[in-house]
CSV table of C-alpha atoms in Angstrom, one decimal:
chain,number,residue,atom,x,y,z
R,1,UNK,CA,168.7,92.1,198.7
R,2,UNK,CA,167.1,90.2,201.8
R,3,UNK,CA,169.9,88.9,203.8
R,4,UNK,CA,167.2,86.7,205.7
R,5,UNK,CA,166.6,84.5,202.2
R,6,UNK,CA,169.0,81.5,201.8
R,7,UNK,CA,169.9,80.7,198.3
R,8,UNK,CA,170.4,77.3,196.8
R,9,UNK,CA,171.2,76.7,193.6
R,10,UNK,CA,170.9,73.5,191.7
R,11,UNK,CA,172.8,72.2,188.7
R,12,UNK,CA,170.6,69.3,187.3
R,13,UNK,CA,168.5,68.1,184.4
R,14,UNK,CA,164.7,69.0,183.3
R,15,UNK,CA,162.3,66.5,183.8
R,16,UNK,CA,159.6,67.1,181.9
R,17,UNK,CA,157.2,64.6,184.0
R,18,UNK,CA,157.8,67.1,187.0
R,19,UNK,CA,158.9,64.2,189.8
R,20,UNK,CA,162.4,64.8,189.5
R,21,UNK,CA,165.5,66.4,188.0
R,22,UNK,CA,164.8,70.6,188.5
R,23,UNK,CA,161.9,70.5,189.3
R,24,UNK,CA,162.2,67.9,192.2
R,25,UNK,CA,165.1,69.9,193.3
R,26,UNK,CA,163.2,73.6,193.2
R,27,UNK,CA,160.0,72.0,194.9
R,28,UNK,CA,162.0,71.1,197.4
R,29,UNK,CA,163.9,74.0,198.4
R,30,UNK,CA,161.2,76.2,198.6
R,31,UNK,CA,159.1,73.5,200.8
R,32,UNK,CA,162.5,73.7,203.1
R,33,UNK,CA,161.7,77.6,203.2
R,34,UNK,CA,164.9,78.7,200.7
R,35,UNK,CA,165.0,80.3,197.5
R,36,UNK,CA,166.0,78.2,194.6
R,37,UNK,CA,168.3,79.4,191.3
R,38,UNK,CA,168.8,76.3,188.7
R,39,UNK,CA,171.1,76.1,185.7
R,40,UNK,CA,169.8,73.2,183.9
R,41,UNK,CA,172.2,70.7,182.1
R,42,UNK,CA,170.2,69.1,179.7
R,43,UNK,CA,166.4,68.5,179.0
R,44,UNK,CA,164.3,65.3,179.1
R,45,UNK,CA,161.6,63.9,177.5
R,46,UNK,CA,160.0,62.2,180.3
R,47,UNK,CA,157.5,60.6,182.4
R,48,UNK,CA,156.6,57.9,185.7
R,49,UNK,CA,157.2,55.5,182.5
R,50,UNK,CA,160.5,56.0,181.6
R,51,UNK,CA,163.2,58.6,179.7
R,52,UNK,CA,162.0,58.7,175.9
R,53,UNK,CA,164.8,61.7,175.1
R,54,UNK,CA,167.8,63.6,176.4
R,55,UNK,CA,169.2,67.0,174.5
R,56,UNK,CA,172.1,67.9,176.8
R,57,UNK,CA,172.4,71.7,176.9
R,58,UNK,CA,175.8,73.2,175.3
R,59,UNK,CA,178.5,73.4,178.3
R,60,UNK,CA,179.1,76.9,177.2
R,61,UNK,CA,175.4,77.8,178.2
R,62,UNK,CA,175.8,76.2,181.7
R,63,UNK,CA,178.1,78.0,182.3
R,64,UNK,CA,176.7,81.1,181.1
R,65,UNK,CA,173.8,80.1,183.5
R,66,UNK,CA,176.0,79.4,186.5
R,67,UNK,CA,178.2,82.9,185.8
R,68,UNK,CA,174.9,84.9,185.5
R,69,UNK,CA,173.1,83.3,188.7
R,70,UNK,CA,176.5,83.8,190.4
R,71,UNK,CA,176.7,87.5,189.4
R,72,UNK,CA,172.4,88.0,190.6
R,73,UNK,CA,172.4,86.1,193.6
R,74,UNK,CA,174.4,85.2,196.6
R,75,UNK,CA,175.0,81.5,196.3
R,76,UNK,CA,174.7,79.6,200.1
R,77,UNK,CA,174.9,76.2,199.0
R,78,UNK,CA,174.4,74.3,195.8
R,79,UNK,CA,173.9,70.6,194.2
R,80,UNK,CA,174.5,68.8,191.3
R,81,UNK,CA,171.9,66.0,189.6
R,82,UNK,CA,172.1,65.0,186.1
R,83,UNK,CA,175.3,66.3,184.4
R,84,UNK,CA,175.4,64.0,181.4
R,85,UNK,CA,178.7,64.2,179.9
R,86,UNK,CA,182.3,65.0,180.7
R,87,UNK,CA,182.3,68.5,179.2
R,88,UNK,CA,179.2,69.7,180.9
R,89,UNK,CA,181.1,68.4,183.9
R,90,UNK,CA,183.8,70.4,182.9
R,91,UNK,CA,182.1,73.3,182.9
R,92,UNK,CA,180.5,72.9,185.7
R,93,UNK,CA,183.8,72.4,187.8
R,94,UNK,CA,185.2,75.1,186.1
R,95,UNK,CA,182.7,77.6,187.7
R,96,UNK,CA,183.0,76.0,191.1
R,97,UNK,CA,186.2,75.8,191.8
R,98,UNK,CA,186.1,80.0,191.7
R,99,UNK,CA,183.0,79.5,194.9
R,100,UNK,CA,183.3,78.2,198.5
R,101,UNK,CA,179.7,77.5,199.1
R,102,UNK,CA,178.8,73.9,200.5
R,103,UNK,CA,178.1,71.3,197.1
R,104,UNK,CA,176.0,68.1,197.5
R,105,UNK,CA,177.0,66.0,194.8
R,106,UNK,CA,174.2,63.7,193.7
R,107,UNK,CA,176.1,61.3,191.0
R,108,UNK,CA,173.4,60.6,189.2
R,109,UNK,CA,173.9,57.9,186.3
R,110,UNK,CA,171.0,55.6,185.8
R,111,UNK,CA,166.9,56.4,185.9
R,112,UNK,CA,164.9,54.1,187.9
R,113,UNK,CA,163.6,52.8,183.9
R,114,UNK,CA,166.6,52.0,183.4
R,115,UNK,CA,168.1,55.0,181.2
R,116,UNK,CA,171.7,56.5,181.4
R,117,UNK,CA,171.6,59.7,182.8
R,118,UNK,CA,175.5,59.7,182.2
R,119,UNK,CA,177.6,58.5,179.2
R,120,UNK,CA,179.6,56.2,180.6
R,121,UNK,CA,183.0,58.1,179.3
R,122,UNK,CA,182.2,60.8,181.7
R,123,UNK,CA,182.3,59.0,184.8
R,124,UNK,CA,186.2,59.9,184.8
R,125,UNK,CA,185.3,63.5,184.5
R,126,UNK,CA,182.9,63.0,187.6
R,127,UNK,CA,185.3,61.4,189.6
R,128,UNK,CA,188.3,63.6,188.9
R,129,UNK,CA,187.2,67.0,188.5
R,130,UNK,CA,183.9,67.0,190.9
R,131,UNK,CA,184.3,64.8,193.8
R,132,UNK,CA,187.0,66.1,194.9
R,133,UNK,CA,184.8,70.2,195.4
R,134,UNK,CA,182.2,68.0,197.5
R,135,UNK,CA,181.1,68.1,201.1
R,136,UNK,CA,179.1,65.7,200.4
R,137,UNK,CA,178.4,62.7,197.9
R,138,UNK,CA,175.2,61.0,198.4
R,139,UNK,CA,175.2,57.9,195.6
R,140,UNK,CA,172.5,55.4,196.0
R,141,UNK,CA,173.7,51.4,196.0
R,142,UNK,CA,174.3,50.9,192.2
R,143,UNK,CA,176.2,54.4,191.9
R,144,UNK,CA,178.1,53.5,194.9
R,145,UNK,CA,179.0,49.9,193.1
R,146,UNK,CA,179.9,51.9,190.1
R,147,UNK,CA,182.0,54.3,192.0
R,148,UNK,CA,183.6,52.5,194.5
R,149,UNK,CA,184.3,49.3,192.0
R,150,UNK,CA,182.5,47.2,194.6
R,151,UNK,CA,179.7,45.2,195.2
R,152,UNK,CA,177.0,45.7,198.1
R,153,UNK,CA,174.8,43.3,199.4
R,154,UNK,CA,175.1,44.2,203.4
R,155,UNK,CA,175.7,47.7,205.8
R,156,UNK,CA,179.6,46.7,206.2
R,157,UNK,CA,179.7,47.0,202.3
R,158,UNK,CA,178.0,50.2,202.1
R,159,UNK,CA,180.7,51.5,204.4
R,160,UNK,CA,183.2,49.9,202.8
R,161,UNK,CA,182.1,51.4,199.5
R,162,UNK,CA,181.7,54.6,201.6
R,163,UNK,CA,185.2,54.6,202.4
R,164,UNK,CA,186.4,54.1,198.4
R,165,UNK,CA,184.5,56.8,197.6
R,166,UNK,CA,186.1,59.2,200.0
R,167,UNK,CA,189.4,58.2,198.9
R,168,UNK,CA,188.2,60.0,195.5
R,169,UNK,CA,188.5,63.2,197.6
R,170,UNK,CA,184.9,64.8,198.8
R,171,UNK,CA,184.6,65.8,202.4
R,172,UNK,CA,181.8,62.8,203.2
R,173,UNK,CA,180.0,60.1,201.8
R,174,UNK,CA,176.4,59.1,202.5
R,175,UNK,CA,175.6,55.7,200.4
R,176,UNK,CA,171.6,55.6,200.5
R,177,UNK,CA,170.3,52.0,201.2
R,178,UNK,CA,166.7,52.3,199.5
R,179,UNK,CA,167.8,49.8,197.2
R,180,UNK,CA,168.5,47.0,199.7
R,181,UNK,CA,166.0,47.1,202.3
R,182,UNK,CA,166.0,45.5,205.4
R,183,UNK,CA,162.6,44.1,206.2
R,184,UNK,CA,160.6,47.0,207.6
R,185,UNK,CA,163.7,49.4,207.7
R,186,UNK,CA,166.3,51.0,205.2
R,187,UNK,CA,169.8,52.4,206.4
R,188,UNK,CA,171.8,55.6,205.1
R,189,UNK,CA,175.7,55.2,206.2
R,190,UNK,CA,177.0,58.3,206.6
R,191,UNK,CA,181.0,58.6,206.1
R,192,UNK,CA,183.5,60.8,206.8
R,193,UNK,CA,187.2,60.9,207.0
R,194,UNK,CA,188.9,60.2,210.9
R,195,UNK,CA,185.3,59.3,212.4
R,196,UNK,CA,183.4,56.1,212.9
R,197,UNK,CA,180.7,55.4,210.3
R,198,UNK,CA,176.8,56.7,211.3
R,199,UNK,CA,174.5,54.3,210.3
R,200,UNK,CA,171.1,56.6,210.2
R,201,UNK,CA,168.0,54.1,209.6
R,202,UNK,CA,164.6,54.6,208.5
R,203,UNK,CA,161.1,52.8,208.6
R,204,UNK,CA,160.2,51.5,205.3
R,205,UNK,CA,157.3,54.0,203.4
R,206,UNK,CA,155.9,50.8,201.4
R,207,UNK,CA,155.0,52.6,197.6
R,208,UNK,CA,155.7,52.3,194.3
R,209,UNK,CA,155.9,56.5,194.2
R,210,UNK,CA,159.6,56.9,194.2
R,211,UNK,CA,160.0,58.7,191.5
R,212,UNK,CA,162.6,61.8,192.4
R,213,UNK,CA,164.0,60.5,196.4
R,214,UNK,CA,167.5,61.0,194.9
R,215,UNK,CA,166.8,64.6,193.8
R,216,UNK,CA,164.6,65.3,196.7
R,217,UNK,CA,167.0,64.2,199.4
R,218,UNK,CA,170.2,65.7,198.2
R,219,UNK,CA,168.2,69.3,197.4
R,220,UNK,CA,167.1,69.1,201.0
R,221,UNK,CA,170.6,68.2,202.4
R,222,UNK,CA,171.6,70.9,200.2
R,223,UNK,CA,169.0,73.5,201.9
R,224,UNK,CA,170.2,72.8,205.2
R,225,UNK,CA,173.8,73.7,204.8
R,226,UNK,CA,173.0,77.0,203.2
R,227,UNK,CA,170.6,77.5,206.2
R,228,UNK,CA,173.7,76.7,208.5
R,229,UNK,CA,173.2,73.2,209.8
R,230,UNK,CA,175.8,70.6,210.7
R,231,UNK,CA,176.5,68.0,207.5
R,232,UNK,CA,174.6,65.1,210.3
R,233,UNK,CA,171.8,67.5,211.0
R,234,UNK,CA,171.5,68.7,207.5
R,235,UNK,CA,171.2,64.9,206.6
R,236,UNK,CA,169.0,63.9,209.4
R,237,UNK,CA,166.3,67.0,208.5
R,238,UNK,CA,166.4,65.7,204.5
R,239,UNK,CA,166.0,61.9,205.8
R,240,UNK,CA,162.6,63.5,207.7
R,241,UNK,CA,161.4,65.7,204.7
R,242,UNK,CA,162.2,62.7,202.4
R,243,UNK,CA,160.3,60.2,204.9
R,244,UNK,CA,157.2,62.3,204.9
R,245,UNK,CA,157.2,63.0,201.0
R,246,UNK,CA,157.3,59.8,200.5
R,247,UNK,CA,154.1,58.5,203.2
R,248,UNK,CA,152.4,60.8,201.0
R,249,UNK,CA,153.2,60.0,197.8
R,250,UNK,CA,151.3,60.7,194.8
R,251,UNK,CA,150.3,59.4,191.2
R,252,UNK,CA,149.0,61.4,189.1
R,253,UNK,CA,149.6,59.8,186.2
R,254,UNK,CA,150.7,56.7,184.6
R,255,UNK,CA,154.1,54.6,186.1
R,256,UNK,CA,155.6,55.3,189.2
R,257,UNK,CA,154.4,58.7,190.9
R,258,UNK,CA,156.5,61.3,192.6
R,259,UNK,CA,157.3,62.2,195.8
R,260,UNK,CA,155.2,65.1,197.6
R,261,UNK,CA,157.3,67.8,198.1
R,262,UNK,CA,154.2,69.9,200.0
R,263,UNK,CA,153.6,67.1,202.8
R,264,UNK,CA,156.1,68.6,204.9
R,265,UNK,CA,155.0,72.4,204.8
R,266,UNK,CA,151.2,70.8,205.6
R,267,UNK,CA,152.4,69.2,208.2
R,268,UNK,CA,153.3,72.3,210.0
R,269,UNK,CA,157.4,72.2,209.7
């Protein structure tokens, strides 16, 4: 085994468009320079247009997957995506609560079309059984309005709904602001228990080629606590990789286009 290799493993659905889901998450790891190990939760039918079908995996064979990675590989961090349902969240707590490595929680619910990408009767199972393992939770607006039981329209109620959700129990809450931009900018508020809020912002990459930020950024966040970083630098480096993906966007097919997961290794990081 080479000690030098990070590991990250990601717990996620298949997308079979490619922009997001595993294979956001694996494209991204390696462009961070880490090796990436997946147990995949359930499998898509899918494209920039939209979710056409969802077969959830068995929550026996996740966690089959997640014992035999575990028993290959030395695990340095990990993160979650699409999880589906309350007993492949089950499972999926099960396994960690037996591991210490650093988890990104990426509470993903809705696609950008407009598809559940969790029954709603598993939300409990979300908030109960896997918040609480988190260092970090990173919901967008509308997952933070679900989770926190707020609304946000302003950076005082992203913190405020950043503040619910760490009542839930993770370690820190970072409540992404791509859905309510601020004329040219966009602000993450990062949150964490006995310390003033960060507010990180962001210029504004003006495309329609979005498909996969969520996946990218917490897979990158992810890759930097295995690596070692701070939870702020960790966060800061994933803003930057997220930023250029996204200034060089691509479409190479029909709806929204992904993100590009190779701009940052081109640009000589």
């Amino acid at each position: 085994m080479d000690e030098r290799t990070v590991n990250i493993l990601t717990i996620a659905g298949s997308d079979s468009g490619g922009g997001a889901g595993i294979q956001a998450d694996l494209k991204t790891i390696m462009a961070m320079g880490c090796y990436g190990m997946s147990a995949i939760t359930a499998l898509t039918a899918q494209n920039g247009m939209g979710v056409t079908g969802i077969f959830p995996a068995s929550p026996d064979f996740v966690l089959l997957q997640l014992k035999t990675v575990a028993d290959g590989f030395h695990i340095h961090a990990a993160k979650t995506g699409m999880l589906f349902n309350a007993g492949i969240i089950h499972a999926v707590a099960l396994f960690l609560k037996d591991h210490a490595f650093p988890l990104v929680v990426d509470p993903v619910s809705v696609a950008t079309s407009g598809s559940r990408l969790l029954e709603t009767s598993a939300v409990e199972a979300l908030v109960g059984e896997l918040l609480p393992l988190a260092v970090l939770v990173t919901p967008n607006i509308p997952e933070a309005e679900m989770l926190s039981g707020m609304s946000i329209h302003s950076l005082d109620d992203q913190e405020k709904a950043g503040r619910k959700i760490l009542d839930l129990g993770p370690s820190a809450v970072l409540v992404k602001g791509g859905h309510r931009p601020d004329g040219d900018g966009i602000t993450d508020v990062l949150v964490r228990p006995g310390q003033k809020s960060l507010h990180l912002p962001q210029a504004l990459v003006r495309t329609e080629n979005t498909h996969g930020t969520g996946c990218t950024l917490s897979s990158a966040i992810a890759s930097g606590l295995g690596e070692g970083l701070s939870l702020e630098d960790a966060v800061l480096r994933a803003q930057n990789f997220l930023h250029c993906a996204l200034e060089n966007s691509v479409n190479p097919g029909k709806g929204p286009g992904p993100v590009n997961h190779a701009a940052w290794r081109s640009r000589g990081n």
